Short mmCIF file of C-alpha atoms in Angstrom, two decimals:
data_model
loop_
_atom_site.label_atom_id
_atom_site.label_comp_id
_atom_site.label_asym_id
_atom_site.label_seq_id
_atom_site.Cartn_x
_atom_site.Cartn_y
_atom_site.Cartn_z
CA GLU A 96 18.03 -5.20 10.71
CA THR A 97 16.71 -4.77 7.18
CA GLY A 98 13.48 -3.48 5.65
CA VAL A 99 11.01 -1.08 7.18
CA THR A 100 10.39 -1.26 10.93
CA GLN A 101 7.39 0.33 12.64
CA THR A 102 6.83 0.80 16.36
CA PRO A 103 4.70 0.27 18.28
CA ARG A 104 2.81 -2.60 16.64
CA HIS A 105 -0.33 -1.83 18.65
CA LEU A 106 -1.49 1.37 20.31
CA VAL A 107 -4.60 2.21 22.28
CA MET A 108 -5.04 5.87 23.11
CA GLY A 109 -7.68 8.13 24.52
CA MET A 110 -9.03 11.05 22.58
CA THR A 111 -7.03 13.52 24.69
CA ASN A 112 -3.71 11.69 24.55
CA LYS A 113 -0.61 12.57 22.55
CA LYS A 114 1.40 9.73 21.04
CA SER A 115 3.87 9.17 18.21
CA LEU A 116 4.34 6.42 15.67
CA LYS A 117 7.86 5.65 14.53
CA CYS A 118 9.14 4.28 11.26
CA GLU A 119 12.70 3.37 10.34
CA GLN A 120 13.99 2.12 7.00
CA HIS A 121 17.33 0.40 6.43
CA LEU A 122 17.12 0.24 2.63
CA GLY A 123 18.81 3.49 1.67
CA HIS A 124 15.60 4.72 0.03
CA ASN A 125 15.05 8.43 -0.58
CA ALA A 126 11.27 8.62 -0.16
CA MET A 127 9.02 7.68 2.76
CA TYR A 128 5.27 7.60 3.13
CA TRP A 129 2.48 7.31 5.69
CA TYR A 130 -0.65 5.42 4.67
CA LYS A 131 -3.90 4.74 6.52
CA GLN A 132 -5.58 1.38 5.98
CA SER A 133 -9.21 1.02 7.03
CA ALA A 134 -11.50 -1.95 6.43
CA LYS A 135 -13.07 -2.09 2.96
CA LYS A 136 -11.40 1.14 1.82
CA PRO A 137 -8.42 1.67 -0.47
CA LEU A 138 -5.11 2.51 1.12
CA GLU A 139 -5.18 6.24 1.81
CA LEU A 140 -1.99 8.22 1.25
CA MET A 141 -1.44 10.67 4.08
CA PHE A 142 2.05 12.13 3.66
CA VAL A 143 4.99 11.84 1.30
CA TYR A 144 8.56 12.80 2.12
CA SER A 145 11.20 12.95 -0.56
CA LEU A 146 14.79 13.64 0.50
CA GLU A 147 13.43 14.64 3.91
CA GLU A 148 11.11 17.30 2.50
CA ARG A 149 7.36 16.91 2.57
CA VAL A 150 6.09 16.87 -0.99
CA GLU A 151 2.49 15.95 -0.41
CA ASN A 152 -0.07 16.36 2.32
CA ASN A 153 -3.24 14.69 1.23
CA SER A 154 -5.76 16.91 3.06
CA VAL A 155 -5.00 15.19 6.34
CA PRO A 156 -6.47 16.73 9.53
CA SER A 157 -4.00 18.72 11.61
CA ARG A 158 -4.34 16.27 14.48
CA PHE A 159 -1.85 14.18 12.46
CA SER A 160 1.59 15.78 12.27
CA PRO A 161 4.46 14.12 10.40
CA GLU A 162 8.17 14.59 11.03
CA CYS A 163 11.10 13.36 8.96
CA PRO A 164 14.37 14.21 10.75
CA ASN A 165 16.51 12.27 8.25
CA SER A 166 16.15 9.95 5.29
CA SER A 167 15.90 6.85 7.49
CA HIS A 168 13.33 7.95 10.05
CA LEU A 169 9.73 9.06 9.87
CA PHE A 170 7.36 9.91 12.69
CA LEU A 171 3.63 10.50 12.89
CA HIS A 172 2.63 12.59 15.89
CA LEU A 173 -0.94 12.12 17.05
CA HIS A 174 -3.06 14.37 19.27
CA THR A 175 -6.74 14.71 20.10
CA LEU A 176 -7.70 11.90 17.75
CA GLN A 177 -11.25 10.75 17.04
CA PRO A 178 -12.60 7.17 17.17
CA GLU A 179 -12.86 7.16 13.36
CA ASP A 180 -9.08 7.52 13.24
CA SER A 181 -8.78 3.93 14.46
CA ALA A 182 -7.02 2.03 11.66
CA LEU A 183 -3.80 0.37 10.60
CA TYR A 184 -1.13 2.99 9.90
CA LEU A 185 1.47 1.86 7.43
CA CYS A 186 4.83 3.35 6.70
CA ALA A 187 6.51 2.68 3.35
CA SER A 188 9.70 3.65 1.58
CA SER A 189 10.87 3.62 -2.01
CA GLN A 190 13.78 4.65 -4.17
CA ASP A 191 12.25 7.54 -6.09
CA HIS A 192 8.52 7.89 -6.68
CA GLY A 193 6.18 5.80 -8.73
CA TYR A 194 7.91 2.45 -8.23
CA GLY A 195 7.67 -0.43 -5.80
CA TYR A 196 7.15 0.32 -2.16
CA THR A 197 8.52 -1.55 0.82
CA PHE A 198 5.94 -1.43 3.61
CA GLY A 199 6.38 -1.91 7.32
CA SER A 200 4.05 -4.18 9.27
CA GLY A 201 2.03 -1.24 10.49
CA THR A 202 0.75 0.12 13.78
CA ARG A 203 -2.77 -0.95 14.73
CA LEU A 204 -4.23 2.17 16.35
CA THR A 205 -7.38 2.13 18.45
CA VAL A 206 -8.81 5.42 19.70
CA VAL A 207 -11.15 5.08 22.67
CA GLN B 1037 -9.98 9.81 -13.10
CA GLN B 1038 -7.90 8.78 -10.12
CA GLN B 1039 -9.75 5.56 -9.26
CA VAL B 1040 -8.52 2.05 -9.70
CA LYS B 1041 -11.41 -0.43 -9.72
CA GLN B 1042 -10.55 -3.90 -8.48
CA SER B 1043 -12.66 -7.05 -8.67
CA PRO B 1044 -13.72 -9.39 -7.25
CA GLN B 1045 -13.83 -8.30 -3.63
CA SER B 1046 -13.31 -11.90 -2.52
CA LEU B 1047 -12.37 -15.11 -4.25
CA ILE B 1048 -12.34 -18.77 -3.26
CA VAL B 1049 -10.28 -21.18 -5.35
CA GLN B 1050 -9.48 -24.85 -5.01
CA LYS B 1051 -5.86 -25.87 -4.54
CA GLY B 1052 -4.22 -26.21 -7.94
CA GLY B 1053 -6.70 -23.87 -9.60
CA ILE B 1054 -6.13 -20.51 -11.27
CA SER B 1055 -6.90 -17.32 -9.35
CA ILE B 1056 -7.69 -14.25 -11.46
CA ILE B 1057 -8.02 -10.71 -10.10
CA ASN B 1058 -8.87 -7.79 -12.34
CA CYS B 1059 -8.20 -4.05 -12.17
CA ALA B 1060 -9.23 -1.12 -14.34
CA TYR B 1061 -7.85 2.40 -14.33
CA GLU B 1062 -8.86 5.67 -15.91
CA ASN B 1063 -5.83 7.95 -15.98
CA THR B 1064 -3.67 7.29 -19.03
CA ALA B 1065 -0.75 9.06 -17.35
CA PHE B 1066 -0.12 6.06 -15.10
CA ASP B 1067 3.05 4.25 -16.13
CA TYR B 1068 3.69 1.55 -13.53
CA PHE B 1069 1.25 -1.12 -12.35
CA PRO B 1070 2.28 -3.15 -9.30
CA TRP B 1071 0.50 -5.86 -7.37
CA TYR B 1072 0.90 -6.28 -3.63
CA GLN B 1073 0.20 -9.25 -1.38
CA GLN B 1074 -0.81 -8.72 2.24
CA PHE B 1075 -1.02 -11.37 4.94
CA PRO B 1076 -2.88 -10.72 8.22
CA GLY B 1077 -0.79 -8.67 10.62
CA LYS B 1078 1.69 -7.66 7.93
CA GLY B 1079 2.08 -4.75 5.57
CA PRO B 1080 1.58 -5.21 1.82
CA ALA B 1081 4.56 -6.70 -0.01
CA LEU B 1082 5.39 -6.01 -3.64
CA LEU B 1083 4.64 -9.15 -5.63
CA ILE B 1084 5.06 -8.28 -9.30
CA ALA B 1085 4.79 -5.16 -11.47
CA ILE B 1086 4.47 -4.22 -15.12
CA ARG B 1087 5.00 -1.18 -17.33
CA PRO B 1088 2.56 -0.36 -20.16
CA ASP B 1089 5.06 -1.10 -22.92
CA VAL B 1090 4.60 -4.87 -22.43
CA SER B 1091 1.42 -6.95 -22.46
CA GLU B 1092 2.47 -9.68 -20.08
CA LYS B 1093 4.97 -10.35 -17.32
CA LYS B 1094 5.50 -13.67 -15.59
CA GLU B 1095 7.34 -14.45 -12.38
CA GLY B 1096 6.99 -18.03 -11.25
CA ARG B 1097 3.31 -18.83 -10.74
CA PHE B 1098 2.31 -15.14 -10.94
CA THR B 1099 1.49 -13.43 -14.24
CA ILE B 1100 0.29 -9.91 -14.99
CA SER B 1101 -1.69 -9.41 -18.20
CA PHE B 1102 -1.94 -5.80 -19.38
CA ASN B 1103 -4.38 -4.37 -21.92
CA LYS B 1104 -3.40 -0.77 -22.58
CA SER B 1105 -6.26 0.04 -24.96
CA ALA B 1106 -8.86 -1.23 -22.48
CA LYS B 1107 -6.99 0.29 -19.52
CA GLN B 1108 -7.19 -3.00 -17.68
CA PHE B 1109 -4.71 -5.33 -16.06
CA SER B 1110 -5.05 -8.58 -14.20
CA LEU B 1111 -3.14 -10.91 -11.91
CA HIS B 1112 -3.20 -14.64 -12.60
CA ILE B 1113 -2.00 -17.08 -9.95
CA MET B 1114 -1.39 -20.46 -11.50
CA ASP B 1115 -1.50 -23.68 -9.43
CA SER B 1116 -2.90 -21.73 -6.47
CA GLN B 1117 -1.77 -22.96 -3.05
CA PRO B 1118 -3.23 -22.51 0.45
CA GLY B 1119 -0.17 -20.36 1.24
CA ASP B 1120 -1.36 -17.89 -1.39
CA SER B 1121 -4.39 -17.07 0.79
CA ALA B 1122 -4.01 -13.34 1.39
CA THR B 1123 -5.39 -9.99 0.31
CA TYR B 1124 -4.13 -8.73 -3.04
CA PHE B 1125 -4.00 -5.07 -4.05
CA CYS B 1126 -3.41 -3.67 -7.50
CA ALA B 1127 -2.09 -0.16 -7.94
CA ALA B 1128 -1.48 2.36 -10.69
CA THR B 1129 1.22 4.97 -10.37
CA GLY B 1130 2.54 8.10 -11.99
CA THR B 1131 4.42 11.16 -10.87
CA TYR B 1132 3.54 11.65 -7.20
CA LYS B 1133 0.38 9.61 -7.73
CA TYR B 1134 0.00 6.11 -6.37
CA ILE B 1135 -3.57 4.82 -6.44
CA PHE B 1136 -4.47 1.49 -4.87
CA GLY B 1137 -7.43 -0.76 -5.59
CA THR B 1138 -9.73 -1.79 -2.75
CA GLY B 1139 -8.23 -5.27 -2.44
CA THR B 1140 -9.27 -8.87 -3.13
CA ARG B 1141 -9.35 -11.40 -0.34
CA LEU B 1142 -8.22 -14.73 -1.78
CA LYS B 1143 -8.80 -18.02 -0.02
CA VAL B 1144 -7.32 -21.18 -1.50
CA LEU B 1145 -8.92 -24.35 -0.20
CA ALA B 1146 -6.68 -27.31 0.56
#
């Protein structure tokens, strides 16, 4: 399998649940990202990992917790989310920063 | 200084027409300007990109025009097709900075 794969594609969770989003890239890239996409807003960068180290945390609430165990995998752990966190969560990878990204298809998250 | 302003928000074009989407940036430190295409249910896909040392880049029916002095760049889709109907995002990037526009929803009528 090639490209960037995200699972699950859809997720509905209650405000007290704990869940995780998974991202896997098969491109040999050295940087991975989490983005939030909400209607009528620009893509919001959440986290950047370069060579498995977090290099940026864009003032994201602590109820979102990223994990990058190796250069191919990225997780986003979710707990006690709010309804306004409902959005499409996109994972992306790139070879070095500042160039073209390869995005996954995203996880559509609904918080009820 | 970190915004990228994209217009129009939505665009309807007849099949065979030219679609034009514009973006403006403020930070002169940006050095890479990509465009992404997103279909419903999919993530954005890199379409074409340009660096500020050239004024135009063409790939098939897609052309980026870049005006460094005005800090503006645009995407032109020639001979637009119904299959081009999607949301298009411009972006401006620099070291650890990757700023996206708000997107343009393009609909090409058959």
